């Protein structure tokens, strides 16, 4: 009997230092190349005006405001209602995978995990980053505990002089959310690709505008990170946000956004605004390439799996 491949098979976020440096270097390279690709357009996005392509929109979208999970803690800091867009983005992506998968692929993979199981796996595997409000240094422990904080700062005399978790919070502030680790979705893509040779941060990223067009033309969704102030056109909205680009139509990007319940999760804005929102944060242009998983799932047969 074979074991169904599931979201719970994603490895822990923490990896040996050399592997972390490698994947971070890949990420930085992809980010720099993507920014350069956008800059080479010189503000001329007319290439998108006559393009109409993309994936079919989902029947349902998991919203952050859903009472089923909105008040659940999202790791050590904040709640799912305020901070879980990374988990909900991956739920949208996995649902897309299920929509294009062959019947054989659906037997071999669990492509219908609950949103709660995705949230739980992301947090327990260490992909929810947080820090103490008044102290530098990101952490990923699922719960803020005295032992976890002392382990994170093994040589910090001030931290080790504290005698309780309450004292740590009094001196360094309460847990504050940093965000969902970028490599979470990279690992989701690799998990469902059946390819152990995939390099996280390299083979799971898009580094050019042309590749976005290619993927959308092939019916692949394009998960992205955006700066809210540009994406929403409102300087009062700070920070980053994870959404999924589904299609292009008449020079506009059609986005599935798990924070936009008022529009049924669909947000249509100019392509220029989306590209500006992706590249607004210094070194933060993150565009994922789902092709390794999507191409496999849409063609997979059981005979190939066991060959």
Short mmCIF file of C-alpha atoms in Angstrom, two decimals:
data_model
loop_
_atom_site.label_atom_id
_atom_site.label_comp_id
_atom_site.label_asym_id
_atom_site.label_seq_id
_atom_site.Cartn_x
_atom_site.Cartn_y
_atom_site.Cartn_z
CA UNK A 1 0.00 0.00 0.00
CA UNK A 2 1.22 3.49 -0.80
CA UNK A 3 0.84 6.48 1.48
CA UNK A 4 -1.11 9.41 0.09
CA UNK A 5 1.08 12.51 -0.23
CA UNK A 6 -0.38 15.32 1.85
CA UNK A 7 0.27 18.82 3.14
CA UNK A 8 1.52 17.29 6.38
CA UNK A 9 4.49 15.86 4.46
CA UNK A 10 5.98 19.33 4.03
CA UNK A 11 9.31 19.47 5.94
CA UNK A 12 10.02 21.74 8.88
CA UNK A 13 10.98 25.31 8.07
CA UNK A 14 14.28 25.05 9.94
CA UNK A 15 17.07 23.61 7.78
CA UNK A 16 20.86 23.37 8.16
CA UNK A 17 22.56 26.76 7.86
CA UNK A 18 24.16 25.99 4.50
CA UNK A 19 20.77 25.06 3.02
CA UNK A 20 19.18 28.21 4.45
CA UNK A 21 21.90 30.38 2.91
CA UNK A 22 21.48 28.60 -0.41
CA UNK A 23 17.72 29.05 -0.61
CA UNK A 24 17.98 32.66 0.59
CA UNK A 25 20.53 33.40 -2.14
CA UNK A 26 18.16 31.85 -4.70
CA UNK A 27 15.33 33.99 -3.38
CA UNK A 28 17.36 37.19 -3.54
CA UNK A 29 18.51 36.41 -7.06
CA UNK A 30 14.94 35.76 -8.27
CA UNK A 31 13.73 38.96 -6.58
CA UNK A 32 16.47 41.09 -8.18
CA UNK A 33 15.88 39.58 -11.63
CA UNK A 34 12.14 40.14 -11.40
CA UNK A 35 12.60 43.78 -10.41
CA UNK A 36 14.98 44.23 -13.34
CA UNK A 37 12.44 42.62 -15.69
CA UNK A 38 9.75 45.08 -14.59
CA UNK A 39 12.11 48.02 -14.86
CA UNK A 40 12.98 47.03 -18.43
CA UNK A 41 9.35 47.70 -19.38
CA UNK A 42 10.01 51.39 -18.59
CA UNK A 43 6.45 51.84 -17.43
CA UNK A 44 4.99 50.54 -20.70
CA UNK A 45 2.60 47.69 -19.86
CA UNK A 46 0.82 47.67 -23.22
CA UNK A 47 2.06 44.12 -23.77
CA UNK A 48 -0.86 43.05 -21.54
CA UNK A 49 -3.55 45.03 -23.37
CA UNK A 50 -4.28 42.37 -25.98
CA UNK A 51 -3.76 39.36 -23.73
CA UNK A 52 -6.65 37.36 -22.33
CA UNK A 53 -5.58 34.21 -20.53
CA UNK A 54 -5.41 32.49 -17.19
CA UNK A 55 -6.91 29.84 -14.94
CA UNK A 56 -10.58 29.32 -14.18
CA UNK A 57 -11.65 31.18 -11.05
CA UNK A 58 -12.51 29.02 -8.02
CA UNK A 59 -16.11 28.31 -6.98
CA UNK A 60 -15.30 29.26 -3.39
CA UNK A 61 -12.62 31.31 -1.63
CA UNK A 62 -11.52 30.81 2.01
CA UNK A 63 -11.87 34.18 3.73
CA UNK A 64 -9.85 35.40 6.70
CA UNK A 65 -13.11 36.51 8.32
CA UNK A 66 -14.59 33.00 8.41
CA UNK A 67 -15.79 32.41 12.02
CA UNK A 68 -14.47 28.86 11.81
CA UNK A 69 -10.90 30.09 12.16
CA UNK A 70 -10.74 33.90 12.38
CA UNK A 71 -10.30 33.95 16.18
CA UNK A 72 -7.83 31.05 16.32
CA UNK A 73 -4.25 32.08 17.24
CA UNK A 74 -2.01 32.13 14.18
CA UNK A 75 1.07 30.84 15.90
CA UNK A 76 2.54 32.80 18.78
CA UNK A 77 1.26 36.18 17.59
CA UNK A 78 -2.06 37.49 16.28
CA UNK A 79 -5.10 35.59 15.00
CA UNK A 80 -6.00 33.93 11.73
CA UNK A 81 -8.51 36.70 11.07
CA UNK A 82 -5.71 39.27 10.99
CA UNK A 83 -2.63 37.45 9.76
CA UNK A 84 -3.29 34.16 7.96
CA UNK A 85 -3.16 35.29 4.31
CA UNK A 86 -0.12 33.06 3.67
CA UNK A 87 -2.00 29.97 4.83
CA UNK A 88 -5.16 30.96 2.95
CA UNK A 89 -3.19 31.70 -0.22
CA UNK A 90 -1.82 28.15 -0.12
CA UNK A 91 -5.37 26.84 0.39
CA UNK A 92 -6.36 28.65 -2.83
CA UNK A 93 -3.34 27.19 -4.65
CA UNK A 94 -4.00 23.63 -3.45
CA UNK A 95 -7.66 23.95 -4.45
CA UNK A 96 -6.43 25.02 -7.90
CA UNK A 97 -4.17 21.96 -8.02
CA UNK A 98 -7.19 19.79 -7.24
CA UNK A 99 -9.18 21.41 -10.05
CA UNK A 100 -6.57 20.50 -12.70
CA UNK A 101 -5.37 17.15 -11.31
CA UNK A 102 -6.00 13.88 -13.10
CA UNK A 103 -8.20 11.29 -11.42
CA UNK A 104 -5.07 9.24 -10.73
CA UNK A 105 -3.34 12.22 -9.14
CA UNK A 106 -6.32 12.68 -6.82
CA UNK A 107 -5.82 9.10 -5.63
CA UNK A 108 -2.13 9.64 -4.99
CA UNK A 109 -2.32 13.07 -3.36
CA UNK A 110 -4.60 14.56 -0.74
CA UNK A 111 -5.58 17.70 -2.63
CA UNK A 112 -8.56 18.55 -0.42
CA UNK A 113 -7.06 19.39 3.00
CA UNK A 114 -9.17 21.49 5.32
CA UNK A 115 -8.15 25.09 5.85
CA UNK A 116 -7.67 24.31 9.53
CA UNK A 117 -5.23 21.51 8.71
CA UNK A 118 -3.24 23.86 6.46
CA UNK A 119 -3.08 26.49 9.20
CA UNK A 120 -2.10 23.87 11.78
CA UNK A 121 0.65 22.40 9.59
CA UNK A 122 2.09 25.79 8.66
CA UNK A 123 2.31 26.84 12.31
CA UNK A 124 3.59 23.54 13.72
CA UNK A 125 6.25 23.22 10.99
CA UNK A 126 7.64 26.63 11.95
CA UNK A 127 6.62 28.76 8.95
CA UNK A 128 4.85 31.41 11.07
CA UNK A 129 7.50 33.94 12.06
CA UNK A 130 7.27 36.27 15.06
CA UNK A 131 9.47 38.31 17.36
CA UNK A 132 9.42 40.01 20.72
CA UNK A 133 8.10 43.52 20.18
CA UNK A 134 11.18 45.31 21.49
CA UNK A 135 13.90 42.84 20.56
CA UNK A 136 15.36 41.95 17.15
CA UNK A 137 15.44 38.29 16.18
CA UNK A 138 12.74 36.28 14.43
CA UNK A 139 11.39 33.08 15.96
CA UNK A 140 9.17 30.32 14.62
CA UNK A 141 8.08 28.31 17.67
CA UNK A 142 4.34 27.54 17.38
CA UNK A 143 3.77 28.94 20.88
CA UNK A 144 5.73 31.56 22.81
CA UNK A 145 7.29 29.68 25.72
CA UNK A 146 10.01 30.60 28.17
CA UNK A 147 12.21 27.72 26.99
CA UNK A 148 11.77 28.56 23.29
CA UNK A 149 12.81 32.17 23.82
CA UNK A 150 15.84 31.22 25.91
CA UNK A 151 16.90 28.70 23.26
CA UNK A 152 16.58 31.39 20.57
CA UNK A 153 18.96 33.68 22.48
CA UNK A 154 21.46 31.26 24.05
CA UNK A 155 24.14 33.91 24.71
CA UNK A 156 21.91 36.80 25.70
CA UNK A 157 22.52 37.52 29.41
CA UNK A 158 19.49 39.81 29.69
CA UNK A 159 17.14 37.13 28.36
CA UNK A 160 18.65 34.46 30.59
CA UNK A 161 18.41 36.68 33.63
CA UNK A 162 14.63 36.52 33.35
CA UNK A 163 12.94 33.94 35.54
CA UNK A 164 9.56 33.65 33.82
CA UNK A 165 7.77 34.20 30.54
CA UNK A 166 5.91 37.11 32.09
CA UNK A 167 9.20 38.81 32.92
CA UNK A 168 10.43 38.29 29.36
CA UNK A 169 7.31 40.01 28.05
CA UNK A 170 7.65 42.85 30.57
CA UNK A 171 11.24 43.55 29.52
CA UNK A 172 11.15 42.85 25.78
CA UNK A 173 7.50 43.22 24.79
CA UNK A 174 4.80 40.78 23.71
CA UNK A 175 5.04 38.52 20.66
CA UNK A 176 4.56 40.43 17.42
CA UNK A 177 3.89 38.81 14.05
CA UNK A 178 6.56 38.98 11.33
CA UNK A 179 4.65 37.03 8.68
CA UNK A 180 4.39 33.68 6.94
CA UNK A 181 7.81 32.49 5.83
CA UNK A 182 8.27 32.85 2.06
CA UNK A 183 9.52 29.27 1.81
CA UNK A 184 6.20 27.81 2.95
CA UNK A 185 4.64 28.01 -0.51
CA UNK A 186 7.88 26.89 -2.17
CA UNK A 187 7.63 23.71 -0.13
CA UNK A 188 3.94 23.29 -0.97
CA UNK A 189 4.86 23.39 -4.66
CA UNK A 190 7.73 20.93 -4.20
CA UNK A 191 5.58 18.58 -2.10
CA UNK A 192 3.04 18.19 -4.90
CA UNK A 193 5.60 18.02 -7.72
CA UNK A 194 7.05 14.57 -6.97
CA UNK A 195 10.49 15.99 -7.73
CA UNK A 196 13.08 15.76 -4.95
CA UNK A 197 15.56 17.61 -7.17
CA UNK A 198 13.65 20.90 -7.06
CA UNK A 199 15.66 23.73 -5.54
CA UNK A 200 13.60 25.76 -3.06
CA UNK A 201 13.68 29.45 -3.95
CA UNK A 202 15.02 28.75 -7.45
CA UNK A 203 12.84 26.26 -9.33
CA UNK A 204 9.78 27.46 -7.40
CA UNK A 205 10.09 31.17 -8.29
CA UNK A 206 9.36 33.36 -11.30
CA UNK A 207 12.04 35.92 -12.17
CA UNK A 208 10.61 37.66 -15.23
CA UNK A 209 7.41 39.26 -16.49
CA UNK A 210 7.58 36.99 -19.53
CA UNK A 211 7.35 33.91 -17.33
CA UNK A 212 4.21 35.29 -15.67
CA UNK A 213 2.62 35.65 -19.10
CA UNK A 214 3.76 32.14 -20.05
CA UNK A 215 2.31 30.57 -16.91
CA UNK A 216 -1.01 32.38 -17.19
CA UNK A 217 -1.18 31.43 -20.88
CA UNK A 218 -0.72 27.79 -19.85
CA UNK A 219 -3.54 28.10 -17.33
CA UNK A 220 -1.28 28.18 -14.28
CA UNK A 221 -2.04 30.51 -11.39
CA UNK A 222 0.68 32.88 -10.16
CA UNK A 223 0.88 33.31 -6.36
CA UNK A 224 2.45 36.65 -5.40
CA UNK A 225 3.39 38.84 -2.45
CA UNK A 226 2.28 42.47 -2.71
CA UNK A 227 2.80 45.66 -0.73
CA UNK A 228 -0.65 46.63 0.52
CA UNK A 229 -0.19 50.39 0.14
CA UNK A 230 0.36 50.04 -3.62
CA UNK A 231 -1.91 47.05 -4.17
CA UNK A 232 -4.86 48.78 -2.47
CA UNK A 233 -3.89 52.28 -3.56
CA UNK A 234 -3.97 53.47 0.04
CA UNK A 235 -0.85 54.62 1.89
CA UNK A 236 -2.55 53.92 5.22
CA UNK A 237 -2.46 50.17 4.55
CA UNK A 238 1.05 49.08 5.47
CA UNK A 239 2.76 45.72 5.21
CA UNK A 240 2.73 42.78 2.84
CA UNK A 241 -0.06 40.51 1.69
CA UNK A 242 -0.25 37.14 -0.11
CA UNK A 243 -2.68 36.78 -3.02
CA UNK A 244 -3.01 34.67 -6.18
CA UNK A 245 -3.02 36.06 -9.73
CA UNK A 246 -5.47 34.00 -11.80
CA UNK A 247 -5.89 35.79 -15.12
CA UNK A 248 -5.27 38.78 -17.39
CA UNK A 249 -8.08 40.53 -19.23
CA UNK A 250 -8.06 43.91 -21.02
CA UNK A 251 -4.86 45.02 -19.33
CA UNK A 252 -6.15 44.08 -15.90
CA UNK A 253 -5.04 41.41 -13.46
CA UNK A 254 -7.74 39.21 -11.95
CA UNK A 255 -6.67 38.36 -8.41
CA UNK A 256 -8.09 35.94 -5.84
CA UNK A 257 -7.71 37.67 -2.48
CA UNK A 258 -8.78 35.92 0.74
CA UNK A 259 -9.23 39.28 2.51
CA UNK A 260 -11.86 40.61 0.09
CA UNK A 261 -15.09 39.01 1.18
CA UNK A 262 -17.12 42.01 -0.04
CA UNK A 263 -16.21 41.18 -3.66
CA UNK A 264 -16.41 37.39 -3.24
CA UNK A 265 -12.62 37.25 -3.14
CA UNK A 266 -12.08 38.63 -6.65
CA UNK A 267 -10.07 41.84 -7.13
CA UNK A 268 -9.50 43.27 -10.61
CA UNK A 269 -6.86 45.98 -10.98
CA UNK A 270 -4.48 47.21 -13.70
CA UNK A 271 -1.53 44.92 -14.37
CA UNK A 272 0.75 47.93 -13.86
CA UNK A 273 -0.54 48.31 -10.29
CA UNK A 274 0.06 44.64 -9.50
CA UNK A 275 3.62 44.70 -10.84
CA UNK A 276 4.32 47.90 -8.92
CA UNK A 277 2.89 46.28 -5.77
CA UNK A 278 5.10 43.20 -6.20
CA UNK A 279 8.26 45.28 -6.59
CA UNK A 280 7.48 48.04 -4.06
CA UNK A 281 9.31 46.44 -1.13
CA UNK A 282 13.14 46.49 -1.39
CA UNK A 283 14.30 42.94 -2.08
CA UNK A 284 10.77 41.66 -1.50
CA UNK A 285 9.62 40.78 -5.03
CA UNK A 286 8.28 37.27 -4.48
CA UNK A 287 6.49 35.53 -7.35
CA UNK A 288 6.01 31.78 -7.13
CA UNK A 289 6.16 29.31 -10.01
CA UNK A 290 3.57 26.54 -9.58
CA UNK A 291 4.50 24.87 -12.86
CA UNK A 292 6.55 22.01 -11.29
CA UNK A 293 3.44 20.83 -9.40
CA UNK A 294 0.72 21.89 -11.85
CA UNK A 295 2.33 20.23 -14.85
CA UNK A 296 2.84 17.00 -12.92
CA UNK A 297 -0.64 16.84 -11.38
CA UNK A 298 -2.40 17.60 -14.67
CA UNK A 299 -0.73 14.65 -16.43
CA UNK A 300 0.08 12.11 -13.70
CA UNK A 301 -0.92 8.47 -14.04
CA UNK A 302 -0.61 5.73 -11.44
CA UNK A 303 1.65 3.72 -13.75
CA UNK A 304 4.04 6.68 -13.95
CA UNK A 305 3.98 7.03 -10.17
CA UNK A 306 5.10 3.42 -9.64
CA UNK A 307 7.53 3.26 -12.58
#
